Short mmCIF file of C-alpha atoms and ligand atoms in Angstrom, two decimals:
data_model
loop_
_atom_site.label_atom_id
_atom_site.label_comp_id
_atom_site.label_asym_id
_atom_site.label_seq_id
_atom_site.Cartn_x
_atom_site.Cartn_y
_atom_site.Cartn_z
CA MET A 156 112.08 81.95 91.57
CA ASN A 157 114.56 79.55 89.98
CA THR A 158 112.21 77.10 88.31
CA LYS A 159 114.98 74.87 86.97
CA PHE A 160 114.50 71.78 89.07
CA GLU A 161 115.54 68.22 88.27
CA THR A 162 112.82 66.24 89.98
CA ILE A 163 109.89 68.64 90.21
CA THR A 164 108.32 71.24 87.94
CA PHE A 165 106.61 74.42 89.02
CA GLU A 166 104.49 76.46 86.63
CA VAL A 167 102.03 79.31 87.00
CA LYS A 168 98.78 78.98 85.02
CA ASP A 169 96.14 81.70 85.15
CA GLY A 170 97.48 82.91 88.48
CA PHE A 171 97.54 79.42 90.06
CA GLY A 172 100.61 77.31 90.78
CA VAL A 173 100.97 73.79 89.44
CA LEU A 174 103.60 71.79 91.28
CA THR A 175 104.39 68.40 89.77
CA ILE A 176 106.58 65.62 91.11
CA ASN A 177 108.48 64.58 88.05
CA ARG A 178 110.05 61.12 88.43
CA GLU A 179 107.64 59.17 86.30
CA LYS A 180 109.95 56.16 85.83
CA SER A 181 110.04 55.60 89.59
CA LEU A 182 106.33 56.38 89.95
CA ASN A 183 107.31 59.78 91.36
CA ALA A 184 108.87 58.22 94.47
CA LEU A 185 110.21 60.83 96.89
CA ASN A 186 113.97 60.73 97.25
CA SER A 187 116.11 63.29 99.09
CA LEU A 188 116.57 65.44 96.00
CA VAL A 189 112.79 65.72 95.51
CA HIS A 190 112.42 66.85 99.10
CA ILE A 191 115.30 69.35 98.83
CA GLU A 192 113.83 70.82 95.65
CA LEU A 193 110.35 70.88 97.17
CA ARG A 194 111.71 72.73 100.20
CA ASP A 195 113.44 75.29 97.95
CA CYS A 196 110.26 75.82 95.95
CA LEU A 197 107.80 75.92 98.88
CA SER A 198 110.03 78.22 100.96
CA VAL A 199 109.98 80.81 98.18
CA LEU A 200 106.21 80.46 97.73
CA LYS A 201 105.64 81.16 101.43
CA ASP A 202 106.06 84.94 100.92
CA ASN A 203 103.71 84.73 97.93
CA ASP A 204 105.50 87.37 95.88
CA LEU A 205 103.90 85.73 92.84
CA LYS A 206 100.46 86.61 94.30
CA LEU A 207 99.18 83.08 93.72
CA ARG A 208 95.54 82.43 94.64
CA GLY A 209 95.97 78.67 94.90
CA MET A 210 98.03 75.68 93.84
CA ILE A 211 97.68 72.13 92.58
CA LEU A 212 100.05 69.37 93.67
CA THR A 213 100.20 66.41 91.30
CA GLY A 214 102.43 63.67 89.93
CA ALA A 215 103.77 63.22 86.40
CA GLY A 216 102.24 60.58 84.17
CA GLU A 217 99.11 58.48 84.37
CA LYS A 218 100.15 55.75 86.77
CA ALA A 219 100.99 57.44 90.04
CA PHE A 220 100.61 60.55 92.12
CA ILE A 221 103.52 59.47 94.33
CA ALA A 222 104.24 55.78 95.07
CA GLY A 223 105.88 56.66 98.38
CA ALA A 224 109.28 57.53 99.70
CA ASP A 225 112.08 56.11 97.55
CA ILE A 226 112.55 52.59 98.89
CA VAL A 227 115.82 52.10 96.98
CA GLU A 228 117.36 55.14 98.65
CA MET A 229 115.88 54.29 102.07
CA SER A 230 117.22 50.73 101.96
CA GLU A 231 120.77 52.12 102.39
CA MET A 232 120.06 54.78 105.03
CA THR A 233 121.51 54.83 108.53
CA SER A 234 119.27 55.82 111.47
CA ASP A 235 120.71 59.36 111.44
CA GLU A 236 120.13 59.72 107.71
CA ALA A 237 116.59 58.37 108.10
CA TYR A 238 115.91 60.91 110.83
CA ASP A 239 117.14 63.75 108.57
CA PHE A 240 115.08 62.38 105.68
CA ALA A 241 111.91 62.24 107.80
CA THR A 242 112.56 65.75 109.16
CA LEU A 243 113.00 67.15 105.65
CA GLY A 244 109.80 65.48 104.42
CA GLN A 245 107.89 66.66 107.47
CA GLU A 246 109.18 70.20 106.91
CA ASN A 247 107.67 70.13 103.42
CA THR A 248 104.30 68.93 104.72
CA LEU A 249 104.32 71.79 107.23
CA LEU A 250 105.35 74.31 104.58
CA MET A 251 102.35 73.29 102.47
CA GLU A 252 100.07 73.77 105.46
CA GLU A 253 101.60 77.20 106.03
CA LEU A 254 101.30 78.55 102.48
CA PRO A 255 98.82 81.44 102.54
CA PHE A 256 96.63 80.00 99.75
CA PRO A 257 94.77 76.70 99.22
CA ILE A 258 96.47 73.64 97.75
CA ILE A 259 94.49 70.87 96.07
CA ALA A 260 96.17 67.48 95.76
CA CYS A 261 95.23 65.95 92.40
CA VAL A 262 95.72 62.21 92.79
CA ASN A 263 95.70 59.70 89.97
CA GLY A 264 96.96 56.16 90.51
CA PHE A 265 99.15 55.33 93.48
CA ALA A 266 99.34 57.61 96.52
CA LEU A 267 101.09 55.25 98.89
CA GLY A 268 103.16 55.90 102.00
CA GLY A 269 104.85 59.28 101.54
CA GLY A 270 102.50 59.92 98.62
CA CYS A 271 99.43 59.59 100.80
CA GLU A 272 101.16 61.79 103.38
CA MET A 273 101.91 64.54 100.86
CA ALA A 274 98.31 64.47 99.62
CA MET A 275 96.97 64.71 103.19
CA SER A 276 99.09 67.83 103.80
CA CYS A 277 97.24 69.67 101.07
CA ASP A 278 93.97 71.43 101.93
CA PHE A 279 91.87 68.76 100.24
CA ILE A 280 92.17 65.93 97.76
CA TYR A 281 90.62 65.45 94.33
CA ALA A 282 91.21 62.06 92.71
CA THR A 283 90.52 59.94 89.65
CA GLU A 284 88.75 56.59 89.79
CA SER A 285 92.18 54.91 89.52
CA ALA A 286 93.48 56.41 92.76
CA VAL A 287 94.89 54.03 95.37
CA PHE A 288 95.75 55.32 98.83
CA GLY A 289 97.51 53.56 101.66
CA GLN A 290 100.20 53.59 104.34
CA PRO A 291 101.93 50.25 103.64
CA GLU A 292 105.14 51.10 105.54
CA VAL A 293 104.80 48.24 108.05
CA LYS A 294 105.15 45.82 105.13
CA LEU A 295 108.66 47.22 104.67
CA GLY A 296 109.51 47.15 108.38
CA LEU A 297 108.94 50.91 108.62
CA ILE A 298 106.44 53.34 110.01
CA PRO A 299 105.19 56.44 108.16
CA GLY A 300 107.75 59.24 108.39
CA PHE A 301 106.14 62.26 106.77
CA GLY A 302 103.23 62.77 109.14
CA GLY A 303 100.97 59.81 108.30
CA THR A 304 100.72 58.62 111.89
CA GLN A 305 99.21 61.98 112.81
CA ARG A 306 97.24 63.17 109.79
CA LEU A 307 95.47 59.96 108.70
CA SER A 308 93.68 59.62 112.06
CA LYS A 309 92.51 63.20 111.92
CA LEU A 310 91.11 62.74 108.43
CA ILE A 311 89.46 59.31 108.58
CA GLY A 312 89.24 58.57 112.32
CA ARG A 313 91.72 56.83 114.56
CA ALA A 314 90.26 53.30 114.47
CA ARG A 315 90.05 53.11 110.69
CA ALA A 316 93.49 54.71 110.35
CA LYS A 317 94.95 52.06 112.65
CA GLU A 318 93.28 49.26 110.71
CA VAL A 319 94.62 50.67 107.42
CA MET A 320 98.11 51.25 108.81
CA TYR A 321 98.52 47.96 110.69
CA THR A 322 97.32 45.86 107.73
CA GLY A 323 99.07 48.05 105.15
CA ARG A 324 96.03 47.59 102.92
CA ASN A 325 95.02 49.90 100.11
CA ILE A 326 92.11 52.34 100.23
CA LEU A 327 90.36 52.35 96.85
CA ILE A 328 88.41 55.26 95.50
CA ASP A 329 84.90 54.36 96.75
CA GLU A 330 86.11 53.98 100.31
CA ALA A 331 88.35 57.06 100.03
CA LYS A 332 85.32 59.13 99.03
CA GLU A 333 83.08 57.55 101.64
CA VAL A 334 85.45 58.25 104.54
CA GLY A 335 86.16 61.81 103.45
CA LEU A 336 89.76 61.35 102.37
CA VAL A 337 88.80 62.40 98.84
CA VAL A 338 86.42 65.28 98.25
CA LYS A 339 85.66 64.83 94.53
CA VAL A 340 86.18 62.02 92.00
CA PHE A 341 86.87 62.42 88.26
CA LYS A 342 87.11 59.99 85.36
CA THR A 343 90.39 61.22 83.87
CA LYS A 344 93.43 63.14 85.05
CA GLU A 345 92.69 65.90 82.57
CA GLU A 346 89.15 66.36 83.94
CA MET A 347 90.53 66.34 87.48
CA ILE A 348 93.08 69.09 86.77
CA SER A 349 90.51 71.31 85.07
CA GLY A 350 88.03 70.56 87.91
CA ALA A 351 90.65 71.64 90.44
CA MET A 352 91.41 74.78 88.41
CA GLU A 353 87.67 75.58 88.38
CA THR A 354 87.51 75.24 92.15
CA LEU A 355 90.57 77.45 92.62
CA LYS A 356 88.98 80.01 90.32
CA LYS A 357 85.78 80.00 92.42
CA ILE A 358 87.86 80.45 95.57
CA SER A 359 89.80 83.31 93.94
CA PHE A 360 86.64 85.46 93.74
CA ASN A 361 86.69 85.56 97.55
CA SER A 362 89.04 87.61 99.68
CA PRO A 363 92.51 86.02 99.45
CA LEU A 364 93.27 87.44 102.87
CA ALA A 365 90.21 85.76 104.40
CA VAL A 366 90.82 82.44 102.61
CA GLY A 367 94.46 82.41 103.77
CA LEU A 368 93.42 83.25 107.31
CA ALA A 369 90.68 80.59 107.34
CA LYS A 370 93.31 78.04 106.26
CA HIS A 371 95.69 79.21 108.98
CA VAL A 372 93.08 79.11 111.74
CA MET A 373 91.67 75.72 110.68
CA ASN A 374 95.14 74.15 110.49
CA ALA A 375 96.21 75.69 113.80
CA GLY A 376 93.03 74.49 115.51
CA ASN A 377 93.61 70.95 114.31
CA ASP A 378 96.29 70.47 116.96
CA LEU A 379 94.58 72.33 119.79
CA THR A 380 91.66 71.97 122.17
CA ASN A 381 88.36 73.54 121.12
CA VAL A 382 88.81 76.37 123.62
CA GLU A 383 92.33 77.17 122.37
CA GLY A 384 91.16 77.02 118.75
CA LEU A 385 88.26 79.35 119.46
CA GLU A 386 90.67 81.81 121.08
CA ILE A 387 92.77 81.93 117.86
CA GLU A 388 89.59 82.27 115.79
CA ALA A 389 88.38 85.25 117.87
CA ARG A 390 91.78 86.96 117.66
CA GLN A 391 92.04 86.58 113.88
CA PHE A 392 88.36 87.52 113.45
CA GLY A 393 89.12 90.77 115.26
CA GLU A 394 92.28 91.42 113.25
CA ILE A 395 90.63 90.98 109.88
CA PHE A 396 88.29 93.86 110.74
CA GLY A 397 91.26 96.17 110.14
CA SER A 398 91.68 94.94 106.55
CA GLU A 399 90.72 96.59 103.26
CA ASP A 400 89.20 93.30 102.09
CA MET A 401 86.77 93.27 105.01
CA LYS A 402 85.74 96.89 104.29
CA GLU A 403 85.35 96.10 100.59
CA GLY A 404 83.36 92.88 101.16
CA THR A 405 80.88 94.40 103.58
CA THR A 406 80.57 97.72 101.67
CA ALA A 407 79.96 95.87 98.39
CA PHE A 408 77.16 93.90 100.07
CA VAL A 409 75.53 97.10 101.34
CA GLU A 410 75.94 98.78 97.93
CA LYS A 411 74.57 95.67 96.18
CA ARG A 412 77.62 95.17 93.95
CA LYS A 413 80.32 92.54 93.51
CA PRO A 414 83.37 93.08 95.75
CA VAL A 415 86.83 93.62 94.29
CA PHE A 416 89.33 92.21 96.74
CA THR A 417 92.99 93.21 96.84
CA GLY A 418 94.18 90.88 99.58
CA LYS A 419 95.13 93.79 101.85
N1 DAK B 664 110.49 53.77 95.69
C1 DAK B 664 111.36 53.56 94.67
N2 DAK B 664 111.01 53.05 93.47
C2 DAK B 664 109.71 52.77 93.29
C3 DAK B 664 108.74 52.94 94.29
C4 DAK B 664 109.17 53.48 95.54
N3 DAK B 664 108.33 53.74 96.56
N4 DAK B 664 107.54 52.55 93.83
C5 DAK B 664 107.76 52.14 92.56
N5 DAK B 664 109.07 52.26 92.23
C6 DAK B 664 109.71 51.93 90.96
C7 DAK B 664 109.83 50.43 90.79
O1 DAK B 664 110.96 49.94 91.46
C8 DAK B 664 109.96 50.33 89.29
O2 DAK B 664 111.28 50.68 88.92
P1 DAK B 664 112.09 49.79 87.81
O3 DAK B 664 112.08 48.42 88.30
O4 DAK B 664 111.27 49.98 86.55
O5 DAK B 664 113.43 50.46 87.76
C9 DAK B 664 109.05 51.43 88.78
O6 DAK B 664 108.89 52.34 89.88
C10 DAK B 664 107.68 50.94 88.39
O7 DAK B 664 107.14 50.21 89.48
P2 DAK B 664 106.60 48.68 89.35
O8 DAK B 664 107.28 48.00 88.22
O9 DAK B 664 106.69 48.08 90.69
O10 DAK B 664 105.08 48.97 88.94
P3 DAK B 664 103.82 48.04 89.27
O11 DAK B 664 102.70 48.61 88.50
O12 DAK B 664 104.14 46.60 89.08
O13 DAK B 664 103.54 48.26 90.82
C11 DAK B 664 103.30 49.58 92.87
C12 DAK B 664 103.21 49.55 91.30
C13 DAK B 664 103.05 51.01 93.32
C14 DAK B 664 102.20 48.67 93.44
C15 DAK B 664 104.68 49.04 93.27
O14 DAK B 664 105.68 49.80 92.53
C16 DAK B 664 104.94 49.22 94.73
O15 DAK B 664 104.47 48.45 95.55
N6 DAK B 664 105.73 50.28 95.08
C17 DAK B 664 106.06 50.56 96.46
C18 DAK B 664 104.87 51.18 97.15
C19 DAK B 664 105.15 51.42 98.60
O16 DAK B 664 105.39 50.50 99.38
N7 DAK B 664 105.12 52.70 98.99
C20 DAK B 664 105.40 53.09 100.32
C21 DAK B 664 106.86 53.33 100.39
S1 DAK B 664 107.35 53.49 102.08
C22 DAK B 664 110.62 57.66 107.04
C23 DAK B 664 110.44 58.50 105.99
C24 DAK B 664 109.50 58.21 105.04
C25 DAK B 664 108.78 57.05 105.14
C26 DAK B 664 108.94 56.21 106.21
C27 DAK B 664 109.85 56.51 107.18
N8 DAK B 664 111.65 57.96 107.98
C28 DAK B 664 112.86 58.36 107.38
C29 DAK B 664 111.60 57.35 109.24
C30 DAK B 664 107.89 56.72 104.09
C31 DAK B 664 107.84 55.46 103.66
C32 DAK B 664 107.20 55.10 102.42
O17 DAK B 664 106.63 55.91 101.71
#
């Protein structure tokens, strides 16, 4: 992959991807170029030729994960341009949900508006004590445009999501943990990144095929009725019985040894 981006960086560490939004001076605000580069990067990762077992999404610097969509750029947009901008951002949130490996959002400082939306599109969120979440778009005469109106309700419940969105208030770390928006809290960014790496490592001992499929089925079921979701689960459950990973996992159990998964 071409890893020469202007506004993001992508590295591989110990078999895991680290994707960083790199506009520290603007608190990593998401402008069109960030979204174009994210789309280029995520589209390539979708085929997983790099055989990644997981990825971290984070923001450069100590002050912000992502302080939202770029307000300076948005202030000049026409309706058509705004529609294209929202579509591009939404495409990236969907691409992250479709990647065949888990993504942990590592949030320090501000995760507002589009930042909160990007974090919510990851599989789960780790954060530092300084993290601040929120969907303050109504304060700018806007509504969320990268999926916040849909994903926040599903994560923290519709009534609380409405209260947060209509007031535009911040969600601080204690509340974020309490309502399940954040899974684990760390003191420093460094501890958070190594904590996330540890988790990805633990996950990587499991079948990558099964983890990817569990992600797919859980995300697909999120938008369906229980009955429809169960139908997808049963179909994929059946399909995975034809895999080498399933044979290896069950045989290793019977033979009382550790499985060696290949992802096939
Ligand atoms: N966009 C552009 N620049 C930003 C920014 C942002 N979202 N957030 C911060 N910056 C810039 C500041 O302008 C400042 O730049 P300079 O003045 O130094 O050039 C620099 O980052 C440092 O910020 P501050 O000086 O303001 O730092 P403070 O510590 O004083 O305050 C803050 C930090 C995060 C509280 C404050 O910067 C702030 O309130 N930022 C805006 C947060 C916000 O409202 N975020 C939500 C943005 S709205 C849609 C598509 C998408 C969306 C909606 C619709 N469609 C197209 C329909 C999404 C909307 C949003 O995300």
